[in-house]
Short mmCIF file of C-alpha atoms in Angstrom, two decimals:
data_model
loop_
_atom_site.label_atom_id
_atom_site.label_comp_id
_atom_site.label_asym_id
_atom_site.label_seq_id
_atom_site.Cartn_x
_atom_site.Cartn_y
_atom_site.Cartn_z
CA MET F 1 -61.78 -6.78 5.66
CA VAL F 2 -58.60 -7.81 3.85
CA THR F 3 -55.48 -7.23 5.80
CA ALA F 4 -52.06 -6.79 4.31
CA PRO F 5 -49.53 -9.60 4.90
CA SER F 6 -47.37 -9.00 7.93
CA LYS F 7 -43.87 -7.56 7.58
CA ASP F 8 -42.53 -10.84 8.93
CA LEU F 9 -44.08 -12.79 6.12
CA PHE F 10 -42.70 -10.34 3.59
CA ARG F 11 -39.30 -10.68 5.19
CA THR F 12 -39.46 -14.46 5.12
CA ALA F 13 -40.57 -14.51 1.55
CA ARG F 14 -37.80 -12.06 0.54
CA CYS F 15 -35.14 -14.12 2.34
CA ALA F 16 -36.30 -17.26 0.61
CA ALA F 17 -36.08 -15.44 -2.69
CA ASP F 18 -32.52 -14.33 -1.89
CA ASP F 19 -31.59 -17.89 -1.10
CA ALA F 20 -33.06 -19.12 -4.30
CA ARG F 21 -31.42 -16.36 -6.33
CA LEU F 22 -28.02 -16.98 -4.83
CA THR F 23 -28.21 -20.69 -5.33
CA GLN F 24 -29.30 -20.19 -8.94
CA ILE F 25 -26.47 -17.70 -9.57
CA VAL F 26 -23.94 -20.09 -8.18
CA SER F 27 -25.30 -23.04 -10.08
CA ASP F 28 -25.27 -21.09 -13.34
CA CYS F 29 -21.98 -19.27 -12.94
CA ALA F 30 -19.71 -21.51 -10.88
CA PRO F 31 -18.42 -23.46 -13.95
CA ALA F 32 -17.38 -20.21 -15.65
CA VAL F 33 -15.77 -18.94 -12.42
CA TRP F 34 -13.91 -22.22 -11.92
CA ARG F 35 -12.72 -22.29 -15.53
CA PHE F 36 -11.63 -18.61 -15.38
CA LEU F 37 -9.68 -19.20 -12.21
CA ARG F 38 -7.94 -22.27 -13.69
CA ARG F 39 -6.94 -20.41 -16.85
CA LEU F 40 -5.69 -17.48 -14.79
CA GLY F 41 -3.31 -19.84 -13.18
CA VAL F 42 -4.94 -20.99 -9.93
CA PRO F 43 -3.70 -24.52 -9.36
CA GLU F 44 -6.29 -27.35 -9.40
CA ALA F 45 -5.65 -27.99 -5.72
CA ASP F 46 -6.65 -24.46 -4.80
CA VAL F 47 -9.35 -23.57 -7.27
CA ASP F 48 -12.25 -24.97 -5.15
CA ASP F 49 -11.21 -22.71 -2.30
CA ALA F 50 -11.07 -19.74 -4.63
CA VAL F 51 -14.52 -20.50 -6.06
CA GLN F 52 -15.83 -20.66 -2.48
CA GLU F 53 -14.37 -17.32 -1.69
CA VAL F 54 -16.12 -15.87 -4.74
CA VAL F 55 -19.38 -17.44 -3.66
CA LEU F 56 -19.05 -15.88 -0.21
CA VAL F 57 -18.47 -12.47 -1.65
CA ALA F 58 -21.54 -12.93 -3.89
CA ALA F 59 -23.62 -13.89 -0.82
CA ARG F 60 -22.51 -10.78 1.07
CA LYS F 61 -23.17 -8.55 -1.94
CA LEU F 62 -26.25 -10.15 -3.36
CA ASP F 63 -28.19 -6.93 -3.37
CA ALA F 64 -25.51 -5.25 -5.45
CA ILE F 65 -25.70 -7.89 -8.24
CA ALA F 66 -27.91 -6.51 -10.95
CA VAL F 67 -30.19 -8.92 -12.69
CA GLY F 68 -28.46 -10.04 -15.89
CA SER F 69 -24.97 -9.13 -14.60
CA GLU F 70 -24.50 -12.08 -12.36
CA ARG F 71 -21.79 -13.74 -14.44
CA ALA F 72 -19.85 -10.54 -14.91
CA PHE F 73 -20.05 -9.78 -11.21
CA LEU F 74 -18.76 -13.23 -10.21
CA LEU F 75 -15.97 -13.14 -12.78
CA SER F 76 -14.96 -9.77 -11.41
CA CYS F 77 -14.85 -11.21 -7.91
CA ALA F 78 -12.89 -14.14 -9.18
CA PHE F 79 -10.34 -11.82 -10.74
CA HIS F 80 -9.79 -10.07 -7.43
CA VAL F 81 -9.65 -13.30 -5.49
CA ALA F 82 -7.07 -14.67 -7.94
CA ARG F 83 -5.00 -11.51 -7.65
CA ARG F 84 -4.84 -11.86 -3.91
CA MET F 85 -3.66 -15.44 -4.26
CA ARG F 86 0.07 -15.49 -4.64
CA HIS F 87 -0.10 -18.31 -7.13
CA VAL F 88 -1.47 -16.23 -9.98
CA ASN F 89 0.95 -13.39 -9.67
CA ALA F 90 4.03 -15.39 -8.72
CA ARG F 91 3.45 -18.58 -10.49
CA LYS F 92 5.69 -19.24 -13.44
CA ALA F 93 5.49 -21.83 -16.17
CA GLU F 94 6.88 -25.07 -14.85
CA LEU F 95 7.79 -26.87 -18.06
CA GLY F 96 10.51 -25.93 -20.49
CA ASP F 97 10.08 -25.82 -24.27
CA GLU F 98 11.40 -29.37 -24.65
CA GLN F 99 8.93 -30.71 -22.15
CA LEU F 100 6.09 -28.86 -23.77
CA ALA F 101 7.01 -30.29 -27.09
CA GLU F 102 7.10 -33.82 -25.62
CA LEU F 103 3.73 -33.23 -24.05
CA ALA F 104 2.30 -32.01 -27.33
CA HIS F 105 3.93 -34.74 -29.33
CA HIS F 106 2.54 -37.73 -27.41
CA GLY F 107 -1.09 -38.41 -27.97
CA PRO F 108 -3.33 -41.52 -27.75
CA GLY F 109 -3.76 -41.85 -31.50
CA PRO F 110 -1.35 -42.39 -34.39
CA ASP F 111 -1.94 -38.83 -35.56
CA SER F 112 -0.76 -37.59 -32.13
CA VAL F 113 -4.00 -35.81 -31.36
CA LEU F 114 -3.78 -34.49 -27.84
CA ASP F 115 -6.24 -35.73 -25.29
CA GLU F 116 -8.01 -32.96 -23.50
CA LYS F 117 -6.19 -33.37 -20.26
CA GLN F 118 -2.81 -33.10 -21.98
CA ALA F 119 -4.06 -30.17 -23.99
CA ARG F 120 -5.12 -28.30 -20.82
CA VAL F 121 -1.77 -28.86 -19.17
CA LEU F 122 -0.08 -27.52 -22.27
CA LEU F 123 -2.55 -24.66 -22.55
CA ASP F 124 -2.01 -23.63 -18.91
CA GLU F 125 1.73 -23.73 -19.28
CA ILE F 126 1.54 -21.43 -22.26
CA LEU F 127 -0.88 -19.14 -20.58
CA LEU F 128 1.42 -18.85 -17.58
CA ARG F 129 4.05 -17.49 -19.97
CA LEU F 130 1.78 -14.55 -20.76
CA PRO F 131 1.98 -11.55 -18.45
CA VAL F 132 -1.01 -11.72 -16.11
CA ASP F 133 -2.66 -8.58 -17.56
CA LEU F 134 -2.56 -9.99 -21.10
CA ARG F 135 -3.53 -13.48 -19.90
CA THR F 136 -6.60 -12.10 -18.15
CA VAL F 137 -7.95 -10.27 -21.18
CA PHE F 138 -7.16 -13.28 -23.39
CA VAL F 139 -8.93 -15.74 -21.15
CA LEU F 140 -11.98 -13.56 -20.72
CA PHE F 141 -12.29 -12.94 -24.43
CA GLU F 142 -11.43 -16.30 -25.90
CA PHE F 143 -12.82 -18.69 -23.25
CA GLU F 144 -15.49 -16.78 -21.43
CA GLU F 145 -16.49 -14.87 -24.61
CA LEU F 146 -16.95 -11.54 -22.96
CA THR F 147 -16.89 -8.45 -25.20
CA VAL F 148 -13.98 -6.14 -24.99
CA ALA F 149 -16.19 -3.52 -23.43
CA SER F 150 -17.35 -5.96 -20.74
CA ILE F 151 -13.83 -6.97 -20.07
CA ALA F 152 -12.75 -3.37 -19.67
CA ALA F 153 -15.60 -2.78 -17.18
CA LEU F 154 -14.83 -5.97 -15.29
CA LEU F 155 -11.18 -5.23 -14.91
CA GLU F 156 -11.84 -1.56 -14.37
CA ILE F 157 -9.50 -0.48 -17.14
CA PRO F 158 -10.09 1.84 -20.08
CA ALA F 159 -11.68 0.17 -23.10
CA GLY F 160 -8.70 1.22 -25.20
CA THR F 161 -6.35 -0.65 -22.79
CA ALA F 162 -8.43 -3.81 -23.04
CA SER F 163 -8.54 -3.44 -26.86
CA SER F 164 -4.79 -3.14 -27.06
CA ARG F 165 -4.06 -6.05 -24.66
CA LEU F 166 -6.03 -8.55 -26.69
CA PRO F 167 -3.99 -8.54 -29.87
CA ARG F 168 -0.76 -8.46 -27.81
CA ALA F 169 -1.97 -11.45 -25.84
CA ARG F 170 -2.90 -13.31 -29.06
CA GLU F 171 0.48 -12.53 -30.57
CA GLU F 172 2.31 -13.93 -27.57
CA PHE F 173 0.03 -16.97 -27.38
CA ASP F 174 0.63 -17.68 -31.10
CA GLN F 175 4.38 -17.29 -30.63
CA HIS F 176 4.48 -19.80 -27.77
CA VAL F 177 2.33 -22.24 -29.75
CA ALA F 178 4.61 -21.78 -32.79
CA ARG F 179 7.69 -22.56 -30.68
CA VAL F 180 6.18 -25.74 -29.40
CA GLU F 181 5.17 -26.79 -32.92
CA ALA F 182 8.64 -25.96 -34.20
CA ARG F 183 10.26 -28.06 -31.51
CA ILE F 184 7.91 -30.96 -32.25
CA ARG F 185 9.03 -30.80 -35.93
CA PHE F 186 12.66 -30.57 -34.87
CA ASN F 187 12.29 -33.61 -32.55
CA GLU F 188 10.56 -35.58 -35.27
CA ALA F 189 13.29 -34.80 -37.72
CA ARG F 190 15.87 -36.14 -35.25
CA ARG F 191 14.05 -39.38 -34.71
CA MET R 1 -15.38 -0.44 -32.75
CA MET R 2 -16.35 -4.07 -33.30
CA ASP R 3 -14.69 -6.79 -31.42
CA PRO R 4 -12.39 -9.12 -33.39
CA GLU R 5 -13.49 -12.61 -34.28
CA ARG R 6 -12.77 -15.14 -31.52
CA LEU R 7 -9.88 -17.47 -32.27
CA LEU R 8 -12.03 -20.59 -31.73
CA LYS R 9 -14.55 -19.45 -34.32
CA ARG R 10 -11.79 -19.40 -36.93
CA GLY R 11 -11.65 -23.17 -36.81
CA GLY R 12 -8.76 -25.21 -37.94
CA THR R 13 -6.83 -28.24 -36.73
CA GLY R 14 -3.57 -26.78 -35.52
CA LEU R 15 -2.12 -27.14 -32.05
CA GLY R 16 -3.41 -23.70 -31.06
CA GLN R 17 -7.01 -24.62 -31.96
CA SER R 18 -6.72 -27.87 -30.01
CA LEU R 19 -5.51 -26.05 -26.95
CA LEU R 20 -8.27 -23.43 -27.16
CA ARG R 21 -10.92 -26.14 -27.58
CA ALA R 22 -9.65 -27.98 -24.53
CA GLY R 23 -9.64 -24.82 -22.52
CA ARG R 24 -13.18 -23.86 -23.53
CA SER R 25 -14.60 -27.30 -22.70
CA ASP R 26 -12.96 -27.46 -19.28
CA ALA R 27 -15.41 -27.75 -16.41
CA PRO R 28 -15.45 -28.42 -12.67
CA SER R 29 -16.58 -31.70 -11.23
CA LYS R 30 -20.09 -32.01 -9.93
CA ALA R 31 -18.60 -32.29 -6.41
CA SER R 32 -17.00 -28.86 -6.86
CA ILE R 33 -20.28 -27.35 -7.89
CA ARG R 34 -22.09 -28.97 -4.99
CA ARG R 35 -19.49 -27.58 -2.56
CA ALA R 36 -19.91 -24.11 -4.06
CA ILE R 37 -23.68 -24.30 -3.68
CA GLY R 38 -23.21 -25.46 -0.15
CA VAL R 39 -21.09 -22.45 0.58
CA ALA R 40 -23.72 -20.28 -1.00
CA ALA R 41 -26.26 -21.56 1.49
CA ALA R 42 -23.91 -20.84 4.35
CA GLY R 43 -23.08 -17.44 2.96
CA ALA R 44 -26.72 -16.49 2.58
CA VAL R 45 -27.28 -17.23 6.25
CA THR R 46 -24.33 -15.14 7.38
CA ALA R 47 -24.39 -12.37 4.79
CA GLY R 48 -25.74 -9.88 7.31
CA GLY R 49 -23.12 -10.45 9.99
CA SER R 50 -20.43 -8.00 9.03
CA ALA R 51 -17.93 -6.79 11.49
CA SER R 52 -18.83 -3.16 10.98
CA ALA R 53 -22.48 -3.85 11.69
CA ALA R 54 -21.50 -5.74 14.83
CA SER R 55 -19.45 -2.84 16.05
CA ALA R 56 -22.56 -0.61 15.96
CA LEU R 57 -24.25 -2.60 18.66
CA THR R 58 -25.25 -0.50 21.62
CA PHE R 59 -27.00 -1.17 24.90
CA ALA R 60 -29.91 0.91 23.69
CA ALA R 61 -30.18 -1.12 20.52
CA VAL R 62 -30.03 -4.35 22.56
CA GLY R 63 -32.81 -3.07 24.83
CA LYS R 64 -35.00 -2.27 21.86
CA TRP R 65 -34.19 -5.62 20.40
CA VAL R 66 -35.14 -7.52 23.49
CA ALA R 67 -38.54 -5.78 23.46
CA VAL R 68 -39.04 -6.61 19.82
CA VAL R 69 -38.15 -10.26 20.41
CA ALA R 70 -40.68 -10.47 23.24
CA ILE R 71 -43.42 -9.04 21.03
CA ALA R 72 -42.42 -10.97 17.98
CA SER R 73 -42.28 -14.26 19.85
CA VAL R 74 -45.96 -13.96 20.37
CA THR R 75 -46.52 -12.68 16.85
CA ALA R 76 -44.55 -15.61 15.38
CA THR R 77 -46.65 -18.16 17.25
CA LEU R 78 -49.89 -16.61 16.05
CA ALA R 79 -48.76 -15.82 12.56
CA VAL R 80 -47.55 -19.25 11.57
CA SER R 81 -50.27 -21.25 13.12
CA ALA R 82 -52.31 -21.26 9.97
CA ALA R 83 -49.29 -22.31 7.92
CA ARG R 84 -48.78 -25.53 9.76
CA THR R 85 -49.30 -28.57 7.57
CA PRO R 86 -48.88 -32.31 8.19
CA GLN R 87 -45.76 -32.16 6.02
CA ASN R 88 -44.17 -29.43 8.11
CA ASP R 89 -44.76 -31.48 11.24
CA ALA R 90 -42.26 -34.08 10.00
CA LYS R 91 -39.05 -33.74 11.92
CA GLU R 92 -36.76 -34.25 8.98
CA PRO R 93 -33.92 -31.78 9.28
CA HIS R 94 -33.17 -32.03 5.57
CA ALA R 95 -36.64 -30.92 4.53
CA THR R 96 -37.09 -27.34 3.57
CA ALA R 97 -40.84 -27.11 3.75
CA GLU R 98 -40.86 -25.62 7.26
CA THR R 99 -41.41 -21.86 7.69
CA VAL R 100 -41.44 -19.46 10.59
CA SER R 101 -41.89 -15.81 10.80
CA VAL R 102 -38.57 -14.37 11.83
CA VAL R 103 -38.15 -11.44 14.11
CA GLY R 104 -37.13 -8.29 12.42
CA PRO R 105 -34.94 -5.67 13.99
CA PRO R 106 -35.99 -2.16 14.71
CA ALA R 107 -34.65 0.51 12.46
CA GLY R 108 -31.14 1.57 13.24
CA PRO R 109 -27.80 -0.22 13.52
CA SER R 110 -27.63 -3.87 12.91
CA LEU R 111 -28.15 -5.98 15.97
CA VAL R 112 -25.70 -8.70 15.22
CA SER R 113 -24.07 -9.93 18.36
CA PRO R 114 -20.37 -9.31 18.00
CA ALA R 115 -19.68 -12.74 19.33
CA LEU R 116 -21.98 -14.56 16.93
CA PRO R 117 -19.89 -16.73 14.63
CA ALA R 118 -20.66 -16.96 10.95
CA LEU R 119 -22.35 -20.28 10.59
CA PRO R 120 -21.20 -22.59 7.89
CA ASP R 121 -23.31 -25.23 6.20
CA LEU R 122 -24.23 -27.26 9.28
CA PRO R 123 -25.18 -30.83 9.70
CA ALA R 124 -28.76 -31.76 10.64
CA LEU R 125 -29.74 -31.04 14.22
CA PRO R 126 -32.72 -32.32 16.14
CA ALA R 127 -35.59 -29.86 15.92
CA PRO R 128 -36.22 -28.00 19.13
CA SER R 129 -39.44 -28.91 20.90
CA VAL R 130 -42.18 -26.46 19.99
CA ALA R 131 -45.10 -25.86 22.33
CA GLY R 132 -47.59 -24.73 19.81
CA PRO R 133 -47.46 -24.48 16.07
CA GLY R 134 -43.91 -24.16 15.06
CA PRO R 135 -42.95 -24.77 11.49
CA ARG R 136 -39.45 -23.43 11.07
CA ARG R 137 -37.88 -21.98 7.98
CA VAL R 138 -34.42 -22.97 7.04
CA SER R 139 -32.45 -21.82 4.10
CA ALA R 140 -32.94 -24.01 1.04
CA LEU R 141 -29.71 -25.87 1.61
CA SER R 142 -28.93 -25.05 5.21
CA LEU R 143 -29.63 -27.83 7.61
CA ALA R 144 -29.44 -26.32 11.09
CA PRO R 145 -32.53 -24.66 12.64
CA ALA R 146 -30.14 -22.56 14.69
CA ALA R 147 -28.72 -21.09 11.57
CA ALA R 148 -31.85 -18.93 11.37
CA ALA R 149 -33.26 -17.20 8.32
CA PRO R 150 -30.94 -15.09 6.29
CA HIS R 151 -31.48 -11.37 6.50
CA ALA R 152 -28.93 -10.13 4.06
CA ARG R 153 -30.95 -7.03 3.17
CA SER R 154 -31.54 -5.89 6.71
CA GLY R 155 -28.05 -6.84 7.84
CA PHE R 156 -29.64 -8.64 10.75
CA VAL R 157 -28.86 -12.17 11.87
CA PRO R 158 -30.82 -13.10 14.94
CA SER R 159 -28.99 -14.78 17.75
CA PRO R 160 -29.65 -18.50 17.58
CA GLN R 161 -30.63 -18.34 21.24
CA ARG R 162 -33.27 -15.74 20.56
CA HIS R 163 -34.43 -17.51 17.48
CA THR R 164 -34.82 -20.64 19.60
CA GLU R 165 -36.82 -18.70 22.13
CA ALA R 166 -39.14 -17.35 19.42
CA ALA R 167 -39.81 -20.89 18.21
CA THR R 168 -39.63 -22.71 21.59
CA PRO R 169 -41.01 -20.54 24.35
CA LYS R 170 -40.67 -23.34 26.84
CA ALA R 171 -36.89 -23.93 26.39
CA THR R 172 -34.88 -23.24 29.51
CA PRO R 173 -31.14 -22.46 28.99
CA ARG R 174 -28.64 -24.13 31.22
CA VAL R 175 -26.41 -21.78 33.24
CA SER R 176 -23.81 -24.05 34.69
CA LEU R 177 -20.26 -23.18 33.83
CA GLU R 178 -19.34 -26.81 34.24
CA ALA R 179 -22.04 -27.77 31.73
CA GLU R 180 -20.58 -25.32 29.21
CA MET R 181 -17.10 -26.74 29.72
CA ALA R 182 -18.41 -30.30 29.32
CA MET R 183 -19.95 -29.44 25.93
CA LEU R 184 -16.84 -27.76 24.76
CA GLU R 185 -14.75 -30.67 25.82
CA GLU R 186 -17.07 -32.93 23.84
CA ALA R 187 -16.58 -30.76 20.76
CA ARG R 188 -12.87 -30.60 21.26
CA SER R 189 -12.63 -34.47 21.50
CA ALA R 190 -14.70 -34.79 18.33
CA ILE R 191 -12.36 -32.46 16.43
CA ALA R 192 -9.34 -34.38 17.74
CA ALA R 193 -11.00 -37.60 16.51
CA GLY R 194 -11.64 -36.14 13.13
CA LYS R 195 -15.39 -36.14 13.65
CA THR R 196 -15.87 -32.58 12.41
CA ALA R 197 -19.59 -32.89 11.73
CA GLN R 198 -20.16 -34.12 15.29
CA ALA R 199 -18.04 -31.27 16.61
CA GLU R 200 -19.99 -28.68 14.69
CA ALA R 201 -23.29 -30.19 15.90
CA THR R 202 -22.04 -29.96 19.50
CA LEU R 203 -20.97 -26.37 19.04
CA ASP R 204 -24.38 -25.52 17.67
CA ALA R 205 -26.04 -27.19 20.57
CA TYR R 206 -23.82 -25.22 22.94
CA THR R 207 -24.78 -21.98 21.28
CA ARG R 208 -28.50 -22.81 21.57
CA ALA R 209 -28.30 -24.14 25.11
CA PHE R 210 -26.72 -21.22 26.99
CA ALA R 211 -28.21 -17.75 27.30
CA THR R 212 -24.91 -16.54 28.66
CA ARG R 213 -21.90 -18.06 27.02
CA HIS R 214 -18.54 -17.70 28.68
CA PHE R 215 -16.52 -19.32 25.92
CA GLU R 216 -17.73 -17.57 22.76
CA GLN R 217 -14.23 -16.97 21.37
CA GLU R 218 -13.20 -20.53 22.05
CA VAL R 219 -16.28 -21.79 20.26
CA THR R 220 -15.46 -19.69 17.24
CA VAL R 221 -11.90 -20.90 17.18
CA MET R 222 -13.09 -24.49 17.38
CA ARG R 223 -15.49 -23.87 14.53
CA ILE R 224 -12.61 -22.63 12.43
CA GLU R 225 -10.57 -25.68 13.37
CA ALA R 226 -13.44 -27.98 12.44
CA LEU R 227 -13.89 -26.21 9.11
CA VAL R 228 -10.18 -26.46 8.33
CA ALA R 229 -10.19 -30.14 9.26
CA SER R 230 -13.12 -30.80 6.95
CA ASN R 231 -11.35 -28.90 4.17
CA GLN R 232 -13.84 -26.05 4.06
CA ARG R 233 -11.01 -23.50 3.93
CA GLY R 234 -12.93 -20.82 2.21
CA VAL R 235 -15.53 -20.64 5.00
CA ALA R 236 -12.86 -21.07 7.61
CA SER R 237 -10.92 -18.13 6.21
CA SER R 238 -14.01 -15.91 6.20
CA LEU R 239 -14.81 -16.88 9.76
CA ALA R 240 -11.23 -16.33 10.76
CA GLU R 241 -11.11 -12.88 9.16
CA ARG R 242 -14.20 -11.85 11.09
CA PHE R 243 -12.79 -13.25 14.34
CA LEU R 244 -9.52 -11.41 13.88
CA THR R 245 -11.33 -8.16 13.04
CA GLU R 246 -13.49 -8.45 16.14
CA HIS R 247 -10.81 -9.76 18.49
CA PRO R 248 -7.46 -8.48 17.18
CA THR R 249 -5.68 -8.87 20.53
CA SER R 250 -7.18 -12.21 21.48
CA PRO R 251 -4.68 -14.72 22.74
CA MET R 252 -6.11 -17.10 20.16
CA ALA R 253 -5.46 -14.77 17.29
CA ARG R 254 -2.14 -16.31 16.45
CA ARG R 255 -3.64 -19.81 16.47
CA VAL R 256 -6.39 -18.69 14.15
CA ARG R 257 -3.85 -17.18 11.77
CA SER R 258 -1.80 -20.32 11.89
CA MET R 259 -4.74 -22.63 11.21
CA THR R 260 -5.89 -20.62 8.24
CA GLY R 261 -2.48 -19.69 6.78
CA MET R 262 -2.92 -15.97 7.32
CA ALA R 263 0.03 -13.70 7.69
CA GLU R 264 0.87 -12.33 11.13
#
């Protein structure tokens, strides 16, 4: 007579599956979570802690994470974690226009191409100048390549609100970039 | 309505495009990813231990649980005997091939002991002696047998002491108050010396060794201290939150807040 596996074996197998799923989710999504938190304004010194908070939430709510929605779930958690961190809401751009222009002007090559590290410092400074609601939509759309509808769902805002924030964010981003470029040209003309 | 084209897809060589490319290609270090995966392992173990579940513990539930443990300890010994393999006999704490049946709770409120701390990713511990067949399951990345199997779905995290009993029916817990204090002093000295892994191992051993623990809160606070000292602030904060929820008027609450940077 064939007997059914015991409930204990089912439970053990299911827990092993949970472990494996969580580990896979973290392995797959942690880079996006990390990047999102950095672009939102979480300082490099604090981003690991923030990622770990997100992971702990995911561990607690593993059952609620639908298959295929893992990244969106974790990014949503990251958004809420970042909001609780005073850095994101209170942090202001640290460099003035002149400093941004200097940063953008000096590169390793004769054509002043920025190295990636410099570019990210400059990028983060510009992003910090965007209001956090615009910054969030901008980062999710341009860097994490979520759709506007997904962003709206993630941020729990109407789709129309997300739609209207993106062009405003782009406009502000372009204006800040244009100011830096203008100052570079101005400084070059003075030299 | 269709989404607009992404700025990066437009291409170009201007400053804006350079910044966007740099942002898109940014990535964490491998060490950061490893730490996140380590936290995932710890989180999977403790996912069932919520404060609200702990508050539902009743004497009736405990009584039922004790009966279930007694029955399941026999079941576990019989059920896993066929699963034992030469590989599982190896006492390598880092191996993940060992498996045990884990006691399940009866239906009803979660049976998490209110005093059970959330266990972080723990260093390797010596395997408890097992009378008969005793392959033990640990989480894929968790290293401590006392961490037990995760039961996120059922909301149940078995007490390490009970788990030990299920796997080691011959273990006899020490009852001496002096022995408890000696182990805690050992852990405290390790923390003071910056030996956080050693401190955590000692605290785990304390939790396994004593059926009745008189210093549960002190142990949790020391765990938090060790986690903070080893820069595992995320896990420390989670453990601290749970401690403060369960023991809001504890004389150690202020110290916990101070260690983890929480507001008063």
